[in-house]
Amino acid sequence: MTPLDFVVSLALISVAAGVLGSLVGLGGGVVIVPVLTIFYGVNIRLAIGASIVSVIATSSGAAAAYVRERMTNLRAGMFLEVATTTGAVSGAYLATLLPERFLFAFFGVVLAYSSVITYRKRHEDHLLTVSHDRIANYFNLHGSYYDEAEGREITYKVAGTKLGLVLMYIAGLVSALLGIGSGALKVPAMDSAMHLPMKVSTATSNFMIGVTAAASAGVYFIRGQIDPIIAAPVAAGVLLGATFGARVLGRITSRSIRLLFVGVLVVISLEMLQKGLLP
Amino acid sequence: MTPSASQVPDPARGATPQGDLQVSGRHRNLSPAEIAAMEEKIRKIEFAISLVLRVGVILSVSVIAIGLGVMFYHHGDYTSITGHASYKTLTSRSTPFPHTLGQLRTSLAHGDGRGIVVLGVFLLILTPILRVAVGVVSFLYEKDVPMALVTLFVLVVLIGSFFLAGV
């Protein structure tokens, strides 16, 4: 395979990764990392560097549209970034201390569990009309959005901010330590713990993952993990795919998004368990 | 409190102490005029943030595309569909490519395509950081001090992460 074939084929795969990533609020690393390591035989460290680039591309590409359409909860996203960025920075320096195999196995189990939880409550959003969460009230993290699939404005209240912050910190850690799975933790944190509607959760996760990834991108860059010939087609393809995916989300029902998310979550948890348990 | 079908601010909803309009830290009722003004400001912030993201995305993808073009122009053997040149020489761990700002500068000075791609990727990485900076300014403009401080903290951590990494 010549460099041109590589760039073109990887760009096409990245378009698909961008569509999927923008819909479920993950960075597309789920697709990019295994494709690069298994199909192209690229070193895992370079694949993770490419995954970070794909996360930032998905986030910026999709968020531009989601923010304009008021699908993103800007305030909640920006507030929770406090925890994700702190987690990402501390994770970058814990990487050498914690055994990677244990982390993969541990988070594999965590994500498998959260996919079961999400599947069980797949039928509806559990929205609150009143919130007694003092942090959420003080910063006014509540919001509303226009749901195209249901054809009405949906108003919701945010609760469980403390648990949300803890989960977001862990999501930041995971992003820096493993390079994948940060969105996979962010979406359940908002959907299940904080009672945001599913679509708002994926759109807000999309908005946040770029900042989380940017906080560890410097480290990946210095370590020489961002190879331009891999990053270029990934960035271009993912941006295109994410821009398209962001146009579609509004019209899809929350239930479909939740089922799609569960499917992706199962794949990620299997990937992680395989890295953690198999020799 | 049922969600209204219209996108027009509903006075009944806005009259609750913490209505869904983004008014932070102020626990008092707002007049419809104030709510409208607040909504207007939020729209402006959303527009500013989405503009920053779009400009960053378009700029970085253009630079990356130019870099790829320059690389393929300089290496004719890369562009064949079948041939001896293998991508593996470019994606192995030992492949040299710029990964410090100094190397990036040298590479750009030589007009190296891969340096230009790295510059594009750098612009892509800077986009979310710039978005946070715009957030700080926007919340100050909205006179929302708690959210401005929160966003400022995120910005400091982000910039700090680059210094800690030694970029």
Short mmCIF file of C-alpha atoms in Angstrom, two decimals, chain A residues 6 45 47 57 103 135 153 157 224:
data_model
loop_
_atom_site.label_atom_id
_atom_site.label_comp_id
_atom_site.label_asym_id
_atom_site.label_seq_id
_atom_site.Cartn_x
_atom_site.Cartn_y
_atom_site.Cartn_z
CA PHE A 6 -3.09 4.93 2.91
CA ARG A 45 1.21 4.72 20.66
CA ALA A 47 -2.72 5.15 17.02
CA ALA A 57 -11.77 17.10 15.22
CA LEU A 103 -6.72 0.24 34.01
CA ILE A 135 -24.48 23.83 42.68
CA GLU A 153 -39.31 22.46 23.15
CA LYS A 157 -33.39 20.62 35.28
CA GLY A 224 6.15 12.23 19.27
#
